[in-house]
Short mmCIF file of C-alpha atoms and ligand atoms in Angstrom, two decimals:
data_model
loop_
_atom_site.label_atom_id
_atom_site.label_comp_id
_atom_site.label_asym_id
_atom_site.label_seq_id
_atom_site.Cartn_x
_atom_site.Cartn_y
_atom_site.Cartn_z
CA MET E 1 0.00 0.00 0.00
CA ALA E 2 1.23 3.48 -0.84
CA PRO E 3 2.16 5.60 2.15
CA ALA E 4 -0.55 8.11 2.98
CA SER E 5 1.77 11.05 2.39
CA GLN E 6 2.62 10.03 -1.17
CA SER E 7 1.34 12.53 -3.69
CA ASN E 8 -1.04 10.75 -6.01
CA SER E 9 -3.50 12.53 -8.24
CA SER E 10 -5.98 9.61 -8.03
CA VAL E 11 -6.38 10.22 -4.28
CA PRO E 12 -9.25 12.71 -3.78
CA PRO E 13 -8.33 15.70 -1.61
CA ALA E 14 -9.54 15.62 1.99
CA GLN E 15 -13.15 16.69 2.26
CA LEU E 16 -13.40 20.20 3.68
CA PRO E 17 -17.02 20.76 4.71
CA TYR E 18 -18.46 24.27 5.06
CA SER E 19 -18.68 23.67 8.81
CA LYS E 20 -18.11 20.87 11.30
CA GLN E 21 -17.58 20.18 14.98
CA ALA E 22 -14.26 19.66 16.76
CA ILE E 23 -14.37 16.99 19.48
CA ASP E 24 -11.16 16.14 21.29
CA ASP E 25 -10.08 13.87 24.14
CA ASP E 26 -11.19 16.24 26.93
CA ASP E 27 -14.69 16.44 25.44
CA ILE E 28 -14.84 12.64 25.34
CA ALA E 29 -13.52 12.38 28.92
CA ALA E 30 -16.11 14.94 30.10
CA VAL E 31 -18.93 12.97 28.48
CA ALA E 32 -17.63 9.65 29.87
CA ALA E 33 -17.49 11.15 33.38
CA ALA E 34 -21.02 12.53 33.01
CA LEU E 35 -22.29 9.11 31.95
CA ARG E 36 -21.04 7.69 35.28
CA CYS E 37 -22.98 10.27 37.33
CA PRO E 38 -26.23 9.23 39.01
CA LEU E 39 -28.29 11.84 37.15
CA LEU E 40 -28.03 11.72 33.37
CA THR E 41 -30.65 14.44 33.05
CA GLN E 42 -32.24 17.01 35.43
CA GLY E 43 -29.04 16.96 37.51
CA PRO E 44 -26.59 19.67 38.60
CA THR E 45 -24.58 19.95 35.37
CA VAL E 46 -27.39 21.83 33.62
CA ALA E 47 -27.10 24.81 35.99
CA ARG E 48 -23.30 24.66 35.79
CA PHE E 49 -23.44 24.93 32.01
CA GLU E 50 -26.02 27.72 32.21
CA GLU E 51 -23.84 29.69 34.64
CA ALA E 52 -20.71 29.20 32.54
CA LEU E 53 -22.55 30.37 29.44
CA ALA E 54 -24.01 33.37 31.27
CA GLY E 55 -20.48 34.21 32.44
CA TYR E 56 -19.09 34.02 28.92
CA LEU E 57 -21.91 36.12 27.45
CA GLY E 58 -22.14 38.61 30.29
CA ALA E 59 -25.82 37.62 30.52
CA GLN E 60 -27.87 37.76 33.72
CA HIS E 61 -29.55 34.38 33.17
CA VAL E 62 -29.39 31.48 30.77
CA SER E 63 -31.89 28.65 30.33
CA ALA E 64 -30.54 25.62 28.44
CA CYS E 65 -32.87 23.58 26.24
CA ALA E 66 -33.14 20.82 23.67
CA ASN E 67 -32.03 22.74 20.55
CA GLY E 68 -31.99 26.17 18.93
CA THR E 69 -35.52 25.77 17.60
CA ALA E 70 -36.80 24.95 21.09
CA ALA E 71 -34.90 28.02 22.35
CA LEU E 72 -36.82 30.23 19.91
CA HIS E 73 -40.15 28.54 20.70
CA LEU E 74 -39.56 28.94 24.46
CA ALA E 75 -38.45 32.57 24.08
CA TYR E 76 -41.60 33.47 22.14
CA LEU E 77 -43.83 31.56 24.58
CA ALA E 78 -42.14 33.11 27.64
CA LEU E 79 -42.71 36.58 26.16
CA GLY E 80 -46.39 35.73 25.76
CA ILE E 81 -46.54 35.57 21.98
CA GLY E 82 -49.60 33.68 20.81
CA PRO E 83 -52.60 33.62 18.48
CA GLY E 84 -53.46 37.03 17.03
CA ASP E 85 -49.90 38.29 17.44
CA GLU E 86 -47.39 38.93 14.69
CA VAL E 87 -43.62 38.49 14.72
CA VAL E 88 -41.49 40.46 12.26
CA THR E 89 -38.36 38.67 11.13
CA SER E 90 -35.84 38.28 8.33
CA PRO E 91 -36.42 36.21 5.20
CA ILE E 92 -32.69 35.34 5.14
CA THR E 93 -32.66 32.84 7.99
CA PHE E 94 -33.17 29.21 8.81
CA SER E 95 -36.83 28.25 8.90
CA ALA E 96 -36.84 27.82 12.69
CA THR E 97 -36.76 31.58 13.42
CA ALA E 98 -40.16 31.99 11.78
CA ALA E 99 -41.55 28.47 12.31
CA ALA E 100 -41.25 28.82 16.09
CA ALA E 101 -43.57 31.85 15.87
CA LEU E 102 -46.08 29.86 13.81
CA LEU E 103 -45.89 27.09 16.44
CA CYS E 104 -47.07 29.68 19.01
CA GLY E 105 -50.09 30.40 16.78
CA ALA E 106 -48.66 33.78 15.78
CA ARG E 107 -48.31 35.16 12.26
CA VAL E 108 -45.02 35.93 10.55
CA ARG E 109 -44.25 39.13 8.69
CA LEU E 110 -40.99 39.34 6.74
CA ALA E 111 -39.03 42.60 6.52
CA ASP E 112 -36.32 43.20 3.95
CA VAL E 113 -32.58 42.96 4.57
CA GLU E 114 -29.47 44.94 3.73
CA PRO E 115 -28.31 43.50 0.39
CA ASP E 116 -24.63 43.46 1.45
CA SER E 117 -25.01 41.71 4.84
CA GLY E 118 -28.32 39.86 4.61
CA ASN E 119 -29.18 41.33 8.03
CA LEU E 120 -32.50 43.05 8.77
CA ASP E 121 -32.68 46.66 7.60
CA VAL E 122 -34.01 48.68 10.55
CA GLU E 123 -35.99 51.08 8.33
CA ARG E 124 -37.68 48.18 6.57
CA VAL E 125 -38.49 46.63 9.95
CA GLU E 126 -40.17 49.87 11.02
CA ARG E 127 -42.31 49.86 7.88
CA ALA E 128 -43.29 46.20 8.40
CA ILE E 129 -44.68 46.84 11.91
CA GLY E 130 -48.47 46.62 12.07
CA PRO E 131 -51.14 46.77 14.78
CA ALA E 132 -50.70 43.05 15.66
CA THR E 133 -46.89 43.15 15.81
CA ARG E 134 -45.63 42.08 19.23
CA ALA E 135 -42.00 41.18 18.58
CA ILE E 136 -39.03 41.57 16.25
CA ALA E 137 -36.83 38.50 15.79
CA ALA E 138 -33.44 39.61 14.47
CA VAL E 139 -30.91 37.14 13.07
CA HIS E 140 -27.19 37.89 13.26
CA LEU E 141 -26.50 36.31 9.89
CA ALA E 142 -23.18 34.47 9.60
CA GLY E 143 -22.21 35.97 12.98
CA LEU E 144 -22.34 39.69 12.08
CA PRO E 145 -24.64 41.46 14.57
CA VAL E 146 -27.64 43.36 13.22
CA ASP E 147 -27.79 47.07 14.04
CA LEU E 148 -29.02 46.36 17.57
CA GLU E 149 -29.23 49.82 19.17
CA PRO E 150 -31.61 51.46 16.67
CA LEU E 151 -33.59 48.22 16.57
CA ARG E 152 -33.92 48.18 20.36
CA ALA E 153 -34.85 51.88 20.37
CA LEU E 154 -37.54 51.14 17.77
CA CYS E 155 -38.88 48.26 19.88
CA ASP E 156 -38.93 50.42 23.02
CA ARG E 157 -40.75 53.21 21.16
CA ARG E 158 -43.38 50.84 19.78
CA GLY E 159 -43.70 48.58 22.84
CA LEU E 160 -42.32 45.46 21.14
CA TRP E 161 -40.12 42.61 22.30
CA LEU E 162 -36.72 42.23 20.66
CA ILE E 163 -35.47 38.67 20.28
CA GLU E 164 -32.04 37.89 18.88
CA ASP E 165 -31.64 34.62 17.00
CA ALA E 166 -27.96 34.36 17.87
CA ALA E 167 -27.48 30.80 16.55
CA HIS E 168 -24.61 32.18 14.42
CA ALA E 169 -23.34 34.73 16.89
CA LEU E 170 -21.77 33.11 19.96
CA GLY E 171 -18.97 35.55 20.83
CA ALA E 172 -20.08 38.32 18.46
CA GLU E 173 -19.89 41.89 19.75
CA TYR E 174 -21.91 45.03 19.08
CA ARG E 175 -20.31 48.33 20.16
CA GLY E 176 -18.12 46.47 22.64
CA ARG E 177 -20.95 44.41 24.13
CA MET E 178 -21.38 40.69 23.66
CA VAL E 179 -24.44 39.54 21.74
CA GLY E 180 -26.71 37.92 24.34
CA SER E 181 -25.62 40.24 27.17
CA GLY E 182 -28.94 42.07 27.32
CA LEU E 183 -29.22 44.35 24.29
CA ALA E 184 -32.40 42.43 23.42
CA HIS E 185 -35.09 40.98 25.70
CA ALA E 186 -33.99 37.44 24.82
CA ALA E 187 -31.17 35.91 22.79
CA THR E 188 -31.31 32.33 21.54
CA PHE E 189 -28.39 30.03 20.72
CA SER E 190 -27.97 26.64 19.04
CA PHE E 191 -25.37 23.98 19.83
CA HIS E 192 -25.92 21.89 16.72
CA PRO E 193 -22.60 20.41 15.48
CA VAL E 194 -22.24 23.01 12.69
CA LYS E 195 -22.43 25.92 15.19
CA HIS E 196 -19.59 27.38 17.31
CA ILE E 197 -19.81 24.88 20.15
CA THR E 198 -21.80 21.67 20.26
CA THR E 199 -23.81 19.65 22.78
CA LEU E 200 -24.86 17.32 19.87
CA GLU E 201 -28.35 18.79 19.79
CA GLY E 202 -28.82 21.70 22.18
CA GLY E 203 -29.77 25.31 22.64
CA ALA E 204 -30.14 28.12 25.17
CA VAL E 205 -31.96 31.37 25.83
CA ALA E 206 -30.16 34.28 27.51
CA VAL E 207 -32.31 36.86 29.32
CA ALA E 208 -31.89 39.76 31.74
CA ASP E 209 -35.22 39.47 33.57
CA PRO E 210 -35.27 36.78 36.31
CA ARG E 211 -39.03 36.28 35.80
CA LEU E 212 -38.34 35.33 32.20
CA LYS E 213 -35.69 32.86 33.33
CA ASP E 214 -38.22 31.22 35.70
CA ARG E 215 -40.82 31.05 32.96
CA LEU E 216 -38.36 29.55 30.44
CA ASP E 217 -37.32 26.90 32.98
CA ARG E 218 -40.98 26.08 33.66
CA LEU E 219 -42.02 25.96 30.01
CA ARG E 220 -39.16 23.64 29.04
CA GLN E 221 -40.45 21.18 31.64
CA HIS E 222 -44.20 20.74 31.11
CA GLY E 223 -45.09 24.05 32.82
CA ILE E 224 -44.23 22.45 36.17
CA GLU E 225 -43.58 24.59 39.27
CA ARG E 226 -41.69 22.80 42.07
CA ASP E 227 -41.27 25.70 44.50
CA PRO E 228 -44.13 25.40 47.05
CA ALA E 229 -43.86 29.14 47.76
CA ARG E 230 -45.23 29.67 44.24
CA PHE E 231 -48.03 27.10 44.29
CA GLU E 232 -51.41 28.46 43.28
CA ARG E 233 -53.53 25.83 45.01
CA LEU E 234 -51.77 22.62 46.05
CA ALA E 235 -50.38 22.08 49.55
CA ALA E 236 -46.62 21.90 50.06
CA GLU E 237 -46.44 18.11 50.39
CA PRO E 238 -42.98 16.54 49.96
CA TRP E 239 -43.92 15.07 46.56
CA ALA E 240 -46.00 17.99 45.28
CA TYR E 241 -45.50 19.97 42.12
CA GLU E 242 -47.97 22.05 40.20
CA VAL E 243 -48.59 22.12 36.45
CA GLN E 244 -49.25 25.83 36.06
CA GLU E 245 -49.27 26.29 32.31
CA LEU E 246 -48.97 24.35 29.08
CA GLY E 247 -45.31 23.47 28.56
CA LEU E 248 -43.14 21.00 26.70
CA ASN E 249 -40.27 18.64 27.32
CA TYR E 250 -37.46 20.75 25.90
CA ARG E 251 -34.82 19.80 28.50
CA LEU E 252 -31.10 19.46 27.76
CA SER E 253 -29.46 16.46 29.48
CA ASP E 254 -26.60 16.61 31.99
CA VAL E 255 -24.45 14.57 29.61
CA ALA E 256 -25.01 17.16 26.86
CA CYS E 257 -24.27 19.99 29.32
CA ALA E 258 -21.00 18.30 30.35
CA LEU E 259 -19.98 18.35 26.69
CA GLY E 260 -21.12 21.98 26.47
CA LEU E 261 -18.96 22.97 29.46
CA SER E 262 -15.93 21.31 27.90
CA GLN E 263 -16.58 22.94 24.51
CA LEU E 264 -17.22 26.38 26.00
CA ARG E 265 -13.72 26.41 27.54
CA LYS E 266 -12.30 26.33 24.01
CA GLN E 267 -14.61 28.95 22.57
CA PRO E 268 -12.32 32.01 23.06
CA ALA E 269 -9.43 30.29 21.24
CA TRP E 270 -11.77 29.01 18.53
CA LEU E 271 -13.22 32.47 17.98
CA ALA E 272 -9.70 33.91 17.66
CA LEU E 273 -8.91 31.22 15.07
CA ARG E 274 -12.08 32.06 13.12
CA CYS E 275 -11.03 35.73 13.08
CA ARG E 276 -7.59 34.74 11.71
CA LEU E 277 -9.18 32.52 9.05
CA ALA E 278 -11.51 35.34 8.03
CA ALA E 279 -8.57 37.78 7.77
CA ARG E 280 -6.67 35.28 5.63
CA TYR E 281 -9.69 34.82 3.33
CA ARG E 282 -9.98 38.59 2.89
CA GLU E 283 -6.30 39.00 2.13
CA ARG E 284 -6.26 36.13 -0.39
CA LEU E 285 -9.55 37.13 -2.05
CA VAL E 286 -8.47 40.75 -2.55
CA ALA E 287 -5.25 39.53 -4.18
CA ALA E 288 -6.61 36.66 -6.28
CA LEU E 289 -10.32 37.35 -6.85
CA PRO E 290 -11.19 41.03 -6.37
CA ALA E 291 -14.65 40.48 -7.93
CA VAL E 292 -15.54 38.03 -5.13
CA LEU E 293 -16.76 40.12 -2.22
CA PRO E 294 -16.00 38.95 1.33
CA PRO E 295 -18.73 39.22 4.02
CA ALA E 296 -19.87 42.75 4.90
CA VAL E 297 -18.16 44.37 7.88
CA ARG E 298 -19.37 47.09 10.24
CA ALA E 299 -16.79 49.14 12.17
CA ASP E 300 -18.81 49.03 15.42
CA ARG E 301 -19.23 45.22 15.45
CA ARG E 302 -17.18 42.02 15.69
CA SER E 303 -18.50 39.09 13.72
CA ALA E 304 -18.37 35.64 15.33
CA HIS E 305 -17.62 34.27 11.83
CA HIS E 306 -19.94 31.30 12.06
CA LEU E 307 -19.96 31.30 8.25
CA PHE E 308 -17.85 32.91 5.56
CA PRO E 309 -20.43 33.91 2.95
CA VAL E 310 -18.85 35.54 -0.10
CA ARG E 311 -20.86 37.35 -2.75
CA ILE E 312 -20.24 36.42 -6.38
CA ASP E 313 -21.86 37.84 -9.49
CA PHE E 314 -22.10 34.39 -11.07
CA ALA E 315 -23.50 35.64 -14.40
CA ALA E 316 -20.59 38.08 -14.79
CA HIS E 317 -18.23 35.11 -14.42
CA GLY E 318 -20.20 33.10 -16.99
CA ARG E 319 -20.92 30.40 -14.40
CA SER E 320 -24.05 29.28 -12.63
CA ARG E 321 -23.88 28.91 -8.85
CA ALA E 322 -24.54 25.18 -9.30
CA GLN E 323 -21.45 24.89 -11.54
CA VAL E 324 -19.30 26.64 -8.96
CA VAL E 325 -20.68 24.45 -6.14
CA GLN E 326 -20.03 21.31 -8.20
CA GLY E 327 -16.57 22.48 -9.27
CA LEU E 328 -15.60 23.08 -5.64
CA ALA E 329 -17.14 19.75 -4.54
CA ALA E 330 -15.04 17.96 -7.18
CA ARG E 331 -12.02 19.55 -5.46
CA GLY E 332 -13.15 18.27 -2.04
CA ILE E 333 -14.56 21.61 -0.88
CA GLY E 334 -18.02 21.82 0.67
CA THR E 335 -20.16 24.95 0.37
CA GLN E 336 -23.71 25.91 1.30
CA VAL E 337 -26.22 28.65 0.50
CA HIS E 338 -27.46 30.54 3.58
CA TYR E 339 -30.35 30.84 2.89
CA ILE E 340 -33.12 30.31 0.36
CA PRO E 341 -35.38 33.25 1.39
CA LEU E 342 -38.30 32.11 3.53
CA PHE E 343 -40.80 33.70 1.10
CA GLU E 344 -39.78 31.10 -1.52
CA HIS E 345 -40.87 28.17 0.67
CA PRO E 346 -44.41 26.76 0.32
CA LEU E 347 -45.06 26.93 4.08
CA TYR E 348 -44.49 30.68 4.33
CA ARG E 349 -46.36 31.37 1.09
CA ARG E 350 -49.36 29.53 2.58
CA HIS E 351 -49.02 31.67 5.71
CA GLY E 352 -49.23 34.95 3.80
CA ALA E 353 -45.49 35.66 3.85
CA GLY E 354 -44.82 35.03 0.16
CA GLU E 355 -43.98 38.57 -0.95
CA ARG E 356 -40.59 38.57 -2.68
CA LEU E 357 -38.40 41.22 -1.07
CA GLU E 358 -35.78 42.86 -3.25
CA GLY E 359 -32.83 43.12 -0.84
CA ALA E 360 -33.26 39.47 0.15
CA CYS E 361 -33.43 38.35 -3.51
CA LEU E 362 -30.26 40.30 -4.31
CA TYR E 363 -28.42 38.90 -1.32
CA HIS E 364 -29.60 35.36 -1.99
CA GLN E 365 -28.66 35.32 -5.70
CA ARG E 366 -25.01 36.08 -4.99
CA THR E 367 -24.24 34.35 -1.73
CA LEU E 368 -22.13 31.24 -1.22
CA SER E 369 -20.74 30.07 2.14
CA LEU E 370 -17.15 28.86 1.93
CA PRO E 371 -15.66 26.54 4.58
CA MET E 372 -15.25 28.17 8.01
CA HIS E 373 -14.75 26.11 11.15
CA HIS E 374 -12.26 25.57 13.94
CA SER E 375 -10.69 22.43 12.44
CA MET E 376 -9.31 24.55 9.57
CA SER E 377 -5.89 26.10 9.08
CA GLU E 378 -4.79 29.09 7.04
CA SER E 379 -3.47 26.71 4.38
CA ASP E 380 -7.01 25.30 4.03
CA VAL E 381 -8.14 28.87 3.31
CA ASP E 382 -5.47 29.16 0.62
CA ARG E 383 -6.66 25.88 -0.89
CA VAL E 384 -10.27 27.11 -1.00
CA VAL E 385 -9.32 30.42 -2.65
CA ASP E 386 -7.09 28.64 -5.21
CA ALA E 387 -9.89 26.21 -6.02
CA LEU E 388 -12.42 29.03 -6.35
CA ALA E 389 -10.07 30.91 -8.69
CA GLU E 390 -9.75 27.78 -10.85
CA VAL E 391 -13.51 27.17 -10.94
CA LEU E 392 -14.28 30.81 -11.81
CA SER E 393 -11.55 31.20 -14.46
C1 PLP O 1 -29.23 26.39 13.56
C2 PLP O 1 -30.18 27.51 13.56
C3 PLP O 1 -31.40 27.47 14.26
C4 PLP O 1 -31.95 26.22 14.87
O1 PLP O 1 -31.12 25.56 15.73
P1 PLP O 1 -31.30 23.97 15.97
O2 PLP O 1 -30.40 23.73 17.14
O3 PLP O 1 -30.83 23.29 14.72
O4 PLP O 1 -32.72 23.71 16.26
C5 PLP O 1 -32.18 28.61 14.29
N1 PLP O 1 -31.81 29.72 13.65
C6 PLP O 1 -30.67 29.80 12.95
C7 PLP O 1 -30.30 31.09 12.28
C8 PLP O 1 -29.83 28.69 12.87
O5 PLP O 1 -28.70 28.77 12.14
#
């Protein structure tokens, strides 16, 4: 057998996906130790993970839950969003941001985005607000924060809740403040393996108000209240608990939280690596492919670089996006499109959110997410840019 290092053109290059997890020996040891604990779920590791995450974010309170979609659903429910209400959000997001509002019985209204960043345009949000609007759900696309201060001021003026879908934005900063530290009423995170840190499946909601934290904790566990001081009618018997409202089972296990604690310790170094990879991409793209635009930047914000979405005028290069995706795949490089606008999907068209918004169409037509994750090196970035130059030439 040929040695692995031998250069051989018949050997396909290593697959470089657009994103993936990094699990090392301390993560595995942390999970193994958690599996030997008496409580696999509903034990003490959940609160430890929540406190560590709150510490990292500079948040008052964190409630961990089953996944990022559950986090959004719980956040909307805890804020009282229900039938007759409307949530304004971005069309350039994963379905869950809007679907979680539909699951509450609310309606979804899409507002247009900035064509260079794919983030909500605050003026367009203001115009989308109607008499039934109760909340704005803002997505920090690819890790670049939306313009939070004017958005929060708008919400305060109009008496609306501001929810951040921060699934892409763990570690992102807006005017020196961490996303999730209280600029919005609630910030939701996902710990799916493609995100910054993973608990396999997992999510969390960060809030400032302790009453919201209590409500999130109750809703993720069947609406059950265990503190007898808060019982509405049952006596404080040793076994008693009260089901006070309609909730779900959206818990995150202690084993998952042990993995989350181990992953979170690496997050600062991983974020620094992502920033270096992004800088390398910019430098190489400017030199080799000036017509390929790197992700938008804003001087008052730090992106968490969950994704590295470039913008390409495919027609000007005489290539379709599918040809570029296939050309890169043939060179072992994975890409993804974030996202097909929600108004193109049958579900949202059926729910009256089918209007095609111009900024979102423009953003969507040109976007392509190149590999960005913490198992990459700067030479992987060079490989991606070289491959892209070949495919576009
Ligand atoms: C991943 C993601 C979610 C959903 O998170 P899950 O953990 O997969 O349920 C929601 N919104 C955005 C923007 C995401 O990227």
